[in-house]
Amino acid sequence: MKVRVAVNGFGTIGKRVAEAVSLQDDMEVIGVTKTKPDFEAKLAAKHYDLYVAIPENLSKFEKAEIEVKGTVEDLLQKADIVIDCSPNKVGAENKKLYYEKYGIKAIFQGGEKANVAEVSFNALANYEKAKGKRYVRVVSCNTTGLVRLIHTLKTNFKIGRVRATMLRRVVDPKEDKKGLVNGIMPDPVAIPSHHGPDVKTVLPDVDIVTTAFKLPTTLMHVHSLCIELKENVTVSDVVNVLEDEPRILLISEEDGFTSTAKIIEFAREVRKRYDLFENIVWRESIGIDGNDLFITQAIHQEAIVIPENVDAIRAMLEIAEKDESIEKTNTALGIPIKI
Ligand code: NAD
């Protein structure tokens, strides 16, 4: 029998998670929730059974003549697991209001505090730790990007301290209520940014300090990393290791990938919604100076965490081992893209 998955919150992450789950052969989406009867609710109802996230709003859906199957509480009673994709910190409220009440396993997103869950999760780095757990948090887009890269390097080479600067897209493309039109905002001004400590929730033994800046762009984040090497490693050693990891895609300036704008232009041709599930690493950025390894990568914030949510389901329900789950997820999502 397929795992019955509920998706609570159908925004940027929720709509992608729902589609990714429905592409797997061992799980199905039994319903998604919306808070209000807007165009997104109408689109959601075309593909999924729709439930109302805020029970008091049921009459608004009736008035708008959008068919709903009930409220979030009805949905949770039919599901084996819920993926909470509600806004930052709302997941913790949903846990108290509903998930504890119905004793359902729940996956939270990176906008929640780490203590919402028993484990902060990344499929490559700590799949085993999520096995059988009731509450798991998939770390944020920036943290997922950092963890994947650092874990891959640290599994293959002896590394020391990591220093990373995050150049962050200010908002997602759809967000029209906030933004940054003309400026660069250190976020925060004082070191460190929260990303380093967040990486440590998955990789506790990594010595990492991060800084972050918001930039007036919506397409992708860019990370500039400097990683101390504690053994002799060549650039081609690093390239080989990164090429072997399907969730990391090496691109080249020579091919015309001169900016995030060009990366997204490529993605528009090959993936629905230009979703890039992979870390996008510039081949030419991999350089070694003394003991310092430099790497620049771009992260599509809307898509990078999607495969991890799918793998978290299999780990928590113990229906597949790590490699099997990652392979299934990758195949269903078409990872990696062939250039
Ligand atoms: P979003 O605003 O696009 O979507 C959130 C959805 O939840 C909206 O449709 C909203 O109407 C709905 N919602 C509001 N209150 C709700 C409630 N009480 N119960 C259920 N649903 C409710 O936000 P998002 O970007 O999809 O972010 C969701 C989570 O994913 C956050 O924790 C965020 O930090 C994390 N995340 C976001 C990104 C990103 O770049 N967008 C990347 C990684 C992780």
PDB file of N, CA and C in Angstrom, residues 242-290:
ATOM      1  N   LEU A 242      32.762  15.785  -6.705  1.00  0.00           N
ATOM      2  CA  LEU A 242      31.493  16.505  -6.898  1.00  0.00           C
ATOM      3  C   LEU A 242      30.726  15.956  -8.108  1.00  0.00           C
ATOM      4  N   GLU A 243      31.477  15.541  -9.127  1.00  0.00           N
ATOM      5  CA  GLU A 243      30.806  14.965 -10.310  1.00  0.00           C
ATOM      6  C   GLU A 243      30.101  13.659  -9.979  1.00  0.00           C
ATOM      7  N   ASP A 244      30.582  12.966  -8.972  1.00  0.00           N
ATOM      8  CA  ASP A 244      29.987  11.680  -8.594  1.00  0.00           C
ATOM      9  C   ASP A 244      28.704  11.817  -7.777  1.00  0.00           C
ATOM     10  N   GLU A 245      28.382  13.026  -7.303  1.00  0.00           N
ATOM     11  CA  GLU A 245      27.189  13.213  -6.467  1.00  0.00           C
ATOM     12  C   GLU A 245      26.059  13.775  -7.350  1.00  0.00           C
ATOM     13  N   PRO A 246      25.008  12.965  -7.599  1.00  0.00           N
ATOM     14  CA  PRO A 246      23.937  13.421  -8.505  1.00  0.00           C
ATOM     15  C   PRO A 246      23.232  14.706  -8.044  1.00  0.00           C
ATOM     16  N   ARG A 247      23.227  14.978  -6.747  1.00  0.00           N
ATOM     17  CA  ARG A 247      22.521  16.191  -6.281  1.00  0.00           C
ATOM     18  C   ARG A 247      23.412  17.432  -6.346  1.00  0.00           C
ATOM     19  N   ILE A 248      24.590  17.280  -6.944  1.00  0.00           N
ATOM     20  CA  ILE A 248      25.447  18.444  -7.197  1.00  0.00           C
ATOM     21  C   ILE A 248      25.707  18.478  -8.694  1.00  0.00           C
ATOM     22  N   LEU A 249      25.453  19.632  -9.330  1.00  0.00           N
ATOM     23  CA  LEU A 249      25.656  19.740 -10.779  1.00  0.00           C
ATOM     24  C   LEU A 249      26.787  20.737 -11.046  1.00  0.00           C
ATOM     25  N   LEU A 250      27.795  20.276 -11.761  1.00  0.00           N
ATOM     26  CA  LEU A 250      28.893  21.175 -12.128  1.00  0.00           C
ATOM     27  C   LEU A 250      28.554  21.844 -13.449  1.00  0.00           C
ATOM     28  N   ILE A 251      28.679  23.151 -13.469  1.00  0.00           N
ATOM     29  CA  ILE A 251      28.449  23.895 -14.711  1.00  0.00           C
ATOM     30  C   ILE A 251      29.721  24.680 -15.022  1.00  0.00           C
ATOM     31  N   SER A 252      29.761  25.227 -16.233  1.00  0.00           N
ATOM     32  CA  SER A 252      30.986  25.896 -16.635  1.00  0.00           C
ATOM     33  C   SER A 252      30.709  27.274 -17.217  1.00  0.00           C
ATOM     34  N   GLU A 253      31.563  28.214 -16.843  1.00  0.00           N
ATOM     35  CA  GLU A 253      31.481  29.567 -17.412  1.00  0.00           C
ATOM     36  C   GLU A 253      31.644  29.491 -18.934  1.00  0.00           C
ATOM     37  N   GLU A 254      32.497  28.549 -19.375  1.00  0.00           N
ATOM     38  CA  GLU A 254      32.752  28.376 -20.814  1.00  0.00           C
ATOM     39  C   GLU A 254      31.480  28.080 -21.602  1.00  0.00           C
ATOM     40  N   ASP A 255      30.511  27.403 -20.916  1.00  0.00           N
ATOM     41  CA  ASP A 255      29.252  27.075 -21.587  1.00  0.00           C
ATOM     42  C   ASP A 255      28.278  28.249 -21.581  1.00  0.00           C
ATOM     43  N   GLY A 256      28.709  29.367 -21.049  1.00  0.00           N
ATOM     44  CA  GLY A 256      27.845  30.546 -21.022  1.00  0.00           C
ATOM     45  C   GLY A 256      27.145  30.776 -19.697  1.00  0.00           C
ATOM     46  N   PHE A 257      27.477  29.960 -18.692  1.00  0.00           N
ATOM     47  CA  PHE A 257      26.855  30.153 -17.368  1.00  0.00           C
ATOM     48  C   PHE A 257      27.623  31.241 -16.617  1.00  0.00           C
ATOM     49  N   THR A 258      27.306  32.497 -16.971  1.00  0.00           N
ATOM     50  CA  THR A 258      28.065  33.611 -16.409  1.00  0.00           C
ATOM     51  C   THR A 258      27.409  34.202 -15.167  1.00  0.00           C
ATOM     52  N   SER A 259      26.164  33.814 -14.883  1.00  0.00           N
ATOM     53  CA  SER A 259      25.449  34.408 -13.746  1.00  0.00           C
ATOM     54  C   SER A 259      24.251  33.521 -13.406  1.00  0.00           C
ATOM     55  N   THR A 260      23.562  33.849 -12.303  1.00  0.00           N
ATOM     56  CA  THR A 260      22.341  33.105 -11.963  1.00  0.00           C
ATOM     57  C   THR A 260      21.271  33.310 -13.041  1.00  0.00           C
ATOM     58  N   ALA A 261      21.305  34.460 -13.698  1.00  0.00           N
ATOM     59  CA  ALA A 261      20.320  34.716 -14.766  1.00  0.00           C
ATOM     60  C   ALA A 261      20.459  33.667 -15.867  1.00  0.00           C
ATOM     61  N   LYS A 262      21.692  33.327 -16.222  1.00  0.00           N
ATOM     62  CA  LYS A 262      21.925  32.340 -17.293  1.00  0.00           C
ATOM     63  C   LYS A 262      21.556  30.929 -16.798  1.00  0.00           C
ATOM     64  N   ILE A 263      21.835  30.650 -15.542  1.00  0.00           N
ATOM     65  CA  ILE A 263      21.484  29.318 -14.996  1.00  0.00           C
ATOM     66  C   ILE A 263      19.971  29.127 -15.067  1.00  0.00           C
ATOM     67  N   ILE A 264      19.244  30.151 -14.689  1.00  0.00           N
ATOM     68  CA  ILE A 264      17.780  30.039 -14.700  1.00  0.00           C
ATOM     69  C   ILE A 264      17.259  29.984 -16.136  1.00  0.00           C
ATOM     70  N   GLU A 265      17.900  30.694 -17.048  1.00  0.00           N
ATOM     71  CA  GLU A 265      17.496  30.634 -18.455  1.00  0.00           C
ATOM     72  C   GLU A 265      17.623  29.192 -18.970  1.00  0.00           C
ATOM     73  N   PHE A 266      18.687  28.511 -18.574  1.00  0.00           N
ATOM     74  CA  PHE A 266      18.875  27.090 -18.916  1.00  0.00           C
ATOM     75  C   PHE A 266      17.771  26.246 -18.270  1.00  0.00           C
ATOM     76  N   ALA A 267      17.536  26.493 -16.969  1.00  0.00           N
ATOM     77  CA  ALA A 267      16.562  25.677 -16.236  1.00  0.00           C
ATOM     78  C   ALA A 267      15.153  25.826 -16.801  1.00  0.00           C
ATOM     79  N   ARG A 268      14.857  27.006 -17.335  1.00  0.00           N
ATOM     80  CA  ARG A 268      13.526  27.231 -17.943  1.00  0.00           C
ATOM     81  C   ARG A 268      13.250  26.253 -19.069  1.00  0.00           C
ATOM     82  N   GLU A 269      14.298  25.811 -19.739  1.00  0.00           N
ATOM     83  CA  GLU A 269      14.145  24.903 -20.884  1.00  0.00           C
ATOM     84  C   GLU A 269      14.023  23.449 -20.454  1.00  0.00           C
ATOM     85  N   VAL A 270      14.517  23.125 -19.254  1.00  0.00           N
ATOM     86  CA  VAL A 270      14.628  21.701 -18.916  1.00  0.00           C
ATOM     87  C   VAL A 270      13.769  21.256 -17.736  1.00  0.00           C
ATOM     88  N   ARG A 271      13.259  22.164 -16.940  1.00  0.00           N
ATOM     89  CA  ARG A 271      12.486  21.749 -15.779  1.00  0.00           C
ATOM     90  C   ARG A 271      11.241  22.606 -15.620  1.00  0.00           C
ATOM     91  N   LYS A 272      10.153  21.953 -15.203  1.00  0.00           N
ATOM     92  CA  LYS A 272       8.932  22.692 -14.880  1.00  0.00           C
ATOM     93  C   LYS A 272       9.252  23.746 -13.819  1.00  0.00           C
ATOM     94  N   ARG A 273       8.672  24.901 -13.917  1.00  0.00           N
ATOM     95  CA  ARG A 273       8.869  26.041 -13.003  1.00  0.00           C
ATOM     96  C   ARG A 273      10.339  26.417 -12.842  1.00  0.00           C
ATOM     97  N   TYR A 274      11.200  26.034 -13.745  1.00  0.00           N
ATOM     98  CA  TYR A 274      12.658  26.189 -13.674  1.00  0.00           C
ATOM     99  C   TYR A 274      13.247  25.719 -12.340  1.00  0.00           C
ATOM    100  N   ASP A 275      12.668  24.621 -11.821  1.00  0.00           N
ATOM    101  CA  ASP A 275      13.141  24.097 -10.537  1.00  0.00           C
ATOM    102  C   ASP A 275      14.496  23.412 -10.681  1.00  0.00           C
ATOM    103  N   LEU A 276      15.431  23.842  -9.871  1.00  0.00           N
ATOM    104  CA  LEU A 276      16.746  23.194  -9.837  1.00  0.00           C
ATOM    105  C   LEU A 276      16.905  22.532  -8.471  1.00  0.00           C
ATOM    106  N   PHE A 277      16.833  21.208  -8.461  1.00  0.00           N
ATOM    107  CA  PHE A 277      16.922  20.468  -7.196  1.00  0.00           C
ATOM    108  C   PHE A 277      18.383  20.269  -6.761  1.00  0.00           C
ATOM    109  N   GLU A 278      19.300  20.540  -7.679  1.00  0.00           N
ATOM    110  CA  GLU A 278      20.722  20.294  -7.420  1.00  0.00           C
ATOM    111  C   GLU A 278      21.440  21.559  -6.931  1.00  0.00           C
ATOM    112  N   ASN A 279      22.555  21.366  -6.164  1.00  0.00           N
ATOM    113  CA  ASN A 279      23.500  22.474  -5.936  1.00  0.00           C
ATOM    114  C   ASN A 279      24.162  22.735  -7.290  1.00  0.00           C
ATOM    115  N   ILE A 280      24.250  23.995  -7.695  1.00  0.00           N
ATOM    116  CA  ILE A 280      24.869  24.310  -8.986  1.00  0.00           C
ATOM    117  C   ILE A 280      26.248  24.920  -8.713  1.00  0.00           C
ATOM    118  N   VAL A 281      27.281  24.156  -9.015  1.00  0.00           N
ATOM    119  CA  VAL A 281      28.652  24.576  -8.676  1.00  0.00           C
ATOM    120  C   VAL A 281      29.385  24.998  -9.956  1.00  0.00           C
ATOM    121  N   TRP A 282      29.991  26.188  -9.914  1.00  0.00           N
ATOM    122  CA  TRP A 282      30.805  26.618 -11.053  1.00  0.00           C
ATOM    123  C   TRP A 282      32.139  25.892 -11.026  1.00  0.00           C
ATOM    124  N   ARG A 283      32.390  25.107 -12.087  1.00  0.00           N
ATOM    125  CA  ARG A 283      33.626  24.327 -12.208  1.00  0.00           C
ATOM    126  C   ARG A 283      34.864  25.218 -12.035  1.00  0.00           C
ATOM    127  N   GLU A 284      34.862  26.366 -12.713  1.00  0.00           N
ATOM    128  CA  GLU A 284      36.053  27.230 -12.667  1.00  0.00           C
ATOM    129  C   GLU A 284      36.255  27.876 -11.300  1.00  0.00           C
ATOM    130  N   SER A 285      35.225  27.833 -10.445  1.00  0.00           N
ATOM    131  CA  SER A 285      35.377  28.467  -9.122  1.00  0.00           C
ATOM    132  C   SER A 285      36.149  27.564  -8.161  1.00  0.00           C
ATOM    133  N   ILE A 286      36.310  26.288  -8.519  1.00  0.00           N
ATOM    134  CA  ILE A 286      37.015  25.361  -7.633  1.00  0.00           C
ATOM    135  C   ILE A 286      38.508  25.643  -7.765  1.00  0.00           C
ATOM    136  N   GLY A 287      39.077  26.213  -6.722  1.00  0.00           N
ATOM    137  CA  GLY A 287      40.491  26.593  -6.775  1.00  0.00           C
ATOM    138  C   GLY A 287      41.132  26.335  -5.430  1.00  0.00           C
ATOM    139  N   ILE A 288      42.432  26.053  -5.467  1.00  0.00           N
ATOM    140  CA  ILE A 288      43.146  25.793  -4.210  1.00  0.00           C
ATOM    141  C   ILE A 288      44.304  26.774  -4.107  1.00  0.00           C
ATOM    142  N   ASP A 289      44.372  27.455  -2.962  1.00  0.00           N
ATOM    143  CA  ASP A 289      45.478  28.364  -2.689  1.00  0.00           C
ATOM    144  C   ASP A 289      46.058  27.951  -1.335  1.00  0.00           C
ATOM    145  N   GLY A 290      47.241  27.387  -1.335  1.00  0.00           N
ATOM    146  CA  GLY A 290      47.798  26.864  -0.079  1.00  0.00           C
ATOM    147  C   GLY A 290      46.895  25.769   0.448  1.00  0.00           C
TER     148      GLY A 290
END
